[in-house]
mmCIF file of C-alpha atoms in Angstrom:
data_model
loop_
_atom_site.group_PDB
_atom_site.id
_atom_site.type_symbol
_atom_site.label_atom_id
_atom_site.label_comp_id
_atom_site.label_asym_id
_atom_site.label_seq_id
_atom_site.Cartn_x
_atom_site.Cartn_y
_atom_site.Cartn_z
ATOM 1 C CA MET Y 25 51.214 167.901 21.305
ATOM 2 C CA PRO Y 26 52.620 167.675 24.830
ATOM 3 C CA ALA Y 27 50.207 167.638 27.744
ATOM 4 C CA ASN Y 28 52.299 170.011 29.892
ATOM 5 C CA ASP Y 29 50.114 172.263 32.016
ATOM 6 C CA PRO Y 30 51.631 175.684 32.774
ATOM 7 C CA PHE Y 31 49.489 175.969 35.931
ATOM 8 C CA ALA Y 32 50.207 172.520 37.412
ATOM 9 C CA ARG Y 33 52.749 173.751 39.966
ATOM 10 C CA LEU Y 34 51.094 177.080 40.798
ATOM 11 C CA PRO Y 35 48.756 177.669 43.742
ATOM 12 C CA GLN Y 36 45.113 176.833 43.040
ATOM 13 C CA ALA Y 37 42.948 179.764 41.990
ATOM 14 C CA ALA Y 38 39.265 180.230 41.253
ATOM 15 C CA SER Y 39 38.245 180.279 37.629
ATOM 16 C CA PHE Y 40 36.298 183.036 35.928
ATOM 17 C CA THR Y 41 35.405 183.780 32.310
ATOM 18 C CA VAL Y 42 37.409 185.330 29.479
ATOM 19 C CA THR Y 43 36.034 185.644 25.948
ATOM 20 C CA SER Y 44 37.283 187.202 22.748
ATOM 21 C CA THR Y 45 35.790 188.512 19.542
ATOM 22 C CA THR Y 46 39.148 187.698 17.954
ATOM 23 C CA VAL Y 47 39.446 183.976 18.700
ATOM 24 C CA THR Y 48 37.280 181.233 20.178
ATOM 25 C CA ASP Y 49 38.631 179.028 22.967
ATOM 26 C CA GLY Y 50 40.311 175.992 21.381
ATOM 27 C CA ALA Y 51 40.381 177.507 17.877
ATOM 28 C CA ALA Y 52 43.304 178.605 15.723
ATOM 29 C CA TRP Y 53 44.528 182.182 15.876
ATOM 30 C CA PRO Y 54 43.406 184.281 12.913
ATOM 31 C CA PRO Y 55 46.333 185.391 10.681
ATOM 32 C CA GLU Y 56 46.459 188.882 12.272
ATOM 33 C CA GLN Y 57 47.489 187.335 15.610
ATOM 34 C CA HIS Y 58 50.472 185.595 14.002
ATOM 35 C CA SER Y 59 53.944 187.082 13.865
ATOM 36 C CA SER Y 60 54.539 189.720 11.210
ATOM 37 C CA GLY Y 61 57.296 187.392 9.963
ATOM 38 C CA LEU Y 62 54.625 184.988 8.656
ATOM 39 C CA PRO Y 63 52.281 185.519 5.678
ATOM 40 C CA GLY Y 64 49.287 187.576 6.861
ATOM 41 C CA GLY Y 65 50.772 188.006 10.340
ATOM 42 C CA LYS Y 66 50.398 191.421 11.954
ATOM 43 C CA ASP Y 67 51.393 190.933 15.617
ATOM 44 C CA THR Y 68 47.937 192.208 16.633
ATOM 45 C CA SER Y 69 46.930 191.408 20.204
ATOM 46 C CA PRO Y 70 43.477 189.832 20.634
ATOM 47 C CA GLN Y 71 40.362 191.545 21.953
ATOM 48 C CA LEU Y 72 39.601 190.238 25.447
ATOM 49 C CA SER Y 73 36.614 190.606 27.782
ATOM 50 C CA TRP Y 74 36.300 189.029 31.218
ATOM 51 C CA SER Y 75 33.681 188.638 33.923
ATOM 52 C CA GLY Y 76 33.042 186.861 37.203
ATOM 53 C CA ALA Y 77 36.367 187.648 38.864
ATOM 54 C CA PRO Y 78 36.555 186.691 42.544
ATOM 55 C CA ASP Y 79 35.596 189.153 45.272
ATOM 56 C CA GLY Y 80 38.620 191.042 46.511
ATOM 57 C CA THR Y 81 40.140 191.519 43.040
ATOM 58 C CA LYS Y 82 42.190 194.720 43.108
ATOM 59 C CA SER Y 83 43.934 194.452 39.718
ATOM 60 C CA TYR Y 84 44.472 192.195 36.739
ATOM 61 C CA ALA Y 85 47.354 191.036 34.615
ATOM 62 C CA VAL Y 86 47.106 189.490 31.153
ATOM 63 C CA THR Y 87 49.601 187.018 29.718
ATOM 64 C CA VAL Y 88 49.925 185.024 26.500
ATOM 65 C CA TYR Y 89 52.230 182.010 26.777
ATOM 66 C CA ASP Y 90 53.193 179.148 24.435
ATOM 67 C CA PRO Y 91 54.345 176.149 26.520
ATOM 68 C CA ASP Y 92 55.004 174.136 23.346
ATOM 69 C CA ALA Y 93 57.809 176.344 21.996
ATOM 70 C CA PRO Y 94 61.015 174.348 21.511
ATOM 71 C CA THR Y 95 62.966 176.230 24.169
ATOM 72 C CA GLY Y 96 62.674 174.112 27.299
ATOM 73 C CA SER Y 97 60.903 177.050 28.945
ATOM 74 C CA GLY Y 98 58.138 177.921 26.478
ATOM 75 C CA PHE Y 99 57.736 181.401 25.001
ATOM 76 C CA TRP Y 100 56.039 184.459 26.494
ATOM 77 C CA HIS Y 101 54.258 186.454 23.774
ATOM 78 C CA TRP Y 102 52.651 189.167 25.905
ATOM 79 C CA ALA Y 103 52.459 190.352 29.490
ATOM 80 C CA VAL Y 104 50.451 193.303 30.797
ATOM 81 C CA ALA Y 105 50.569 194.256 34.481
ATOM 82 C CA ASP Y 106 48.577 196.554 36.767
ATOM 83 C CA ILE Y 107 45.260 196.617 34.913
ATOM 84 C CA PRO Y 108 42.807 198.334 37.300
ATOM 85 C CA ALA Y 109 40.064 196.170 38.820
ATOM 86 C CA THR Y 110 37.438 198.407 37.189
ATOM 87 C CA VAL Y 111 38.605 197.344 33.702
ATOM 88 C CA THR Y 112 37.106 194.187 32.178
ATOM 89 C CA GLU Y 113 38.104 194.490 28.522
ATOM 90 C CA LEU Y 114 41.081 195.169 26.270
ATOM 91 C CA PRO Y 115 40.487 196.114 22.625
ATOM 92 C CA GLU Y 116 42.102 194.250 19.763
ATOM 93 C CA GLY Y 117 45.486 195.855 19.090
ATOM 94 C CA ALA Y 118 45.993 197.135 22.663
ATOM 95 C CA GLY Y 119 49.351 195.347 22.679
ATOM 96 C CA ASP Y 120 50.949 197.507 20.016
ATOM 97 C CA ASP Y 121 54.268 199.345 20.383
ATOM 98 C CA THR Y 122 52.668 202.342 22.075
ATOM 99 C CA GLY Y 123 50.330 200.589 24.518
ATOM 100 C CA SER Y 124 48.094 203.650 24.142
ATOM 101 C CA GLN Y 125 44.924 201.525 24.224
ATOM 102 C CA LEU Y 126 45.834 200.045 27.608
ATOM 103 C CA PRO Y 127 44.065 201.498 30.644
ATOM 104 C CA GLU Y 128 45.813 204.155 32.689
ATOM 105 C CA GLY Y 129 48.417 202.598 34.996
ATOM 106 C CA ALA Y 130 48.760 199.355 33.015
ATOM 107 C CA TYR Y 131 52.001 198.569 31.216
ATOM 108 C CA GLN Y 132 53.544 195.905 28.993
ATOM 109 C CA LEU Y 133 56.622 193.952 29.989
ATOM 110 C CA PRO Y 134 59.182 192.766 27.446
ATOM 111 C CA ASN Y 135 58.208 189.381 26.021
ATOM 112 C CA ASP Y 136 60.692 186.646 25.115
ATOM 113 C CA ALA Y 137 61.592 188.562 21.940
ATOM 114 C CA ARG Y 138 62.546 191.360 24.418
ATOM 115 C CA VAL Y 139 60.000 193.856 23.095
ATOM 116 C CA ALA Y 140 57.328 195.388 25.331
ATOM 117 C CA ARG Y 141 54.358 194.555 23.101
ATOM 118 C CA TYR Y 142 52.360 191.593 21.826
ATOM 119 C CA ILE Y 143 54.256 189.378 19.412
ATOM 120 C CA GLY Y 144 52.211 186.924 17.402
ATOM 121 C CA ALA Y 145 52.320 183.174 17.040
ATOM 122 C CA ALA Y 146 55.176 181.745 14.974
ATOM 123 C CA PRO Y 147 55.685 178.057 15.688
ATOM 124 C CA PRO Y 148 58.623 176.578 13.775
ATOM 125 C CA ALA Y 149 57.634 174.998 10.460
ATOM 126 C CA GLY Y 150 56.806 171.324 10.893
ATOM 127 C CA HIS Y 151 56.946 171.483 14.708
ATOM 128 C CA GLY Y 152 53.273 170.617 15.037
ATOM 129 C CA PRO Y 153 50.457 172.502 16.754
ATOM 130 C CA HIS Y 154 51.229 174.915 19.557
ATOM 131 C CA ARG Y 155 48.885 176.081 22.334
ATOM 132 C CA TYR Y 156 48.704 179.713 23.362
ATOM 133 C CA PHE Y 157 47.363 180.240 26.870
ATOM 134 C CA VAL Y 158 45.668 183.636 27.019
ATOM 135 C CA VAL Y 159 45.172 184.287 30.720
ATOM 136 C CA VAL Y 160 43.576 187.054 32.736
ATOM 137 C CA HIS Y 161 44.918 186.875 36.296
ATOM 138 C CA ALA Y 162 42.763 188.408 39.088
ATOM 139 C CA LEU Y 163 45.054 189.702 41.831
ATOM 140 C CA ASP Y 164 44.516 190.739 45.446
ATOM 141 C CA ILE Y 165 46.924 193.691 45.116
ATOM 142 C CA PRO Y 166 46.412 196.971 43.217
ATOM 143 C CA SER Y 167 49.941 196.878 41.785
ATOM 144 C CA THR Y 168 52.449 194.080 41.302
ATOM 145 C CA GLY Y 169 55.400 196.404 41.861
ATOM 146 C CA VAL Y 170 57.215 194.589 39.058
ATOM 147 C CA PRO Y 171 59.579 196.876 37.119
ATOM 148 C CA ALA Y 172 58.532 197.632 33.534
ATOM 149 C CA ASP Y 173 61.735 196.020 32.234
ATOM 150 C CA ALA Y 174 61.222 192.744 34.134
ATOM 151 C CA THR Y 175 60.455 189.480 32.375
ATOM 152 C CA PRO Y 176 57.039 187.795 32.287
ATOM 153 C CA ALA Y 177 58.566 185.055 34.463
ATOM 154 C CA VAL Y 178 59.278 187.639 37.193
ATOM 155 C CA LEU Y 179 55.699 188.857 36.846
ATOM 156 C CA GLY Y 180 54.455 185.275 37.193
ATOM 157 C CA PHE Y 181 56.599 184.671 40.279
ATOM 158 C CA THR Y 182 55.330 187.892 41.858
ATOM 159 C CA MET Y 183 51.693 187.090 41.056
ATOM 160 C CA ALA Y 184 51.822 183.500 42.375
ATOM 161 C CA GLY Y 185 51.006 184.416 45.964
ATOM 162 C CA HIS Y 186 48.466 187.091 44.981
ATOM 163 C CA THR Y 187 46.346 185.288 42.385
ATOM 164 C CA LEU Y 188 42.699 184.992 43.369
ATOM 165 C CA GLY Y 189 41.534 183.683 40.005
ATOM 166 C CA ARG Y 190 42.494 182.804 36.444
ATOM 167 C CA ALA Y 191 40.395 183.122 33.313
ATOM 168 C CA VAL Y 192 41.950 181.016 30.544
ATOM 169 C CA LEU Y 193 41.339 180.921 26.812
ATOM 170 C CA THR Y 194 43.526 178.663 24.661
ATOM 171 C CA ALA Y 195 44.266 179.430 21.021
ATOM 172 C CA THR Y 196 46.346 177.293 18.649
ATOM 173 C CA ALA Y 197 48.696 177.765 15.720
ATOM 174 C CA GLU Y 198 50.731 175.547 13.440
ATOM 175 C CA THR Y 199 53.146 176.346 10.616
ATOM 176 C CA PRO Y 200 53.192 173.599 7.959
ATOM 177 C CA ALA Y 201 56.542 172.030 7.058
#
């Protein structure tokens, strides 16, 4: 597994805590969080709770990113922008096609499959273990101003100068050869 760090070239940010009833940090995704194209996969976004965000947090964004995907640029599985600062939890399944379980004002951007929803883990068979960085970004702005049809990379670029803190949970997945 490569040691590439998706945060290595980003500005430093304080850390805070993210937990999940769906997956434990460092553990494998349950089958429901895998792609619906795999046995047992349901493309169900994980439950997330966070606490301890830095003072001055005015909104959050949530991203799920696989830096180990064989693309040269990784693979964005989910991106949610403009979560109000008063919200500190997303229920399991909030990343469905409707986004109806997201808080008012928050929205999903198209992932690398070009659908505005959570898409589950699906590492290529025999490619080895992949890491999935589940990140809650605490921002010093109430809205990113990123268009709903933008990419997660545009969201990341926009957030870079506004990130006060990052809460990171890492899940894993592997598809046997």
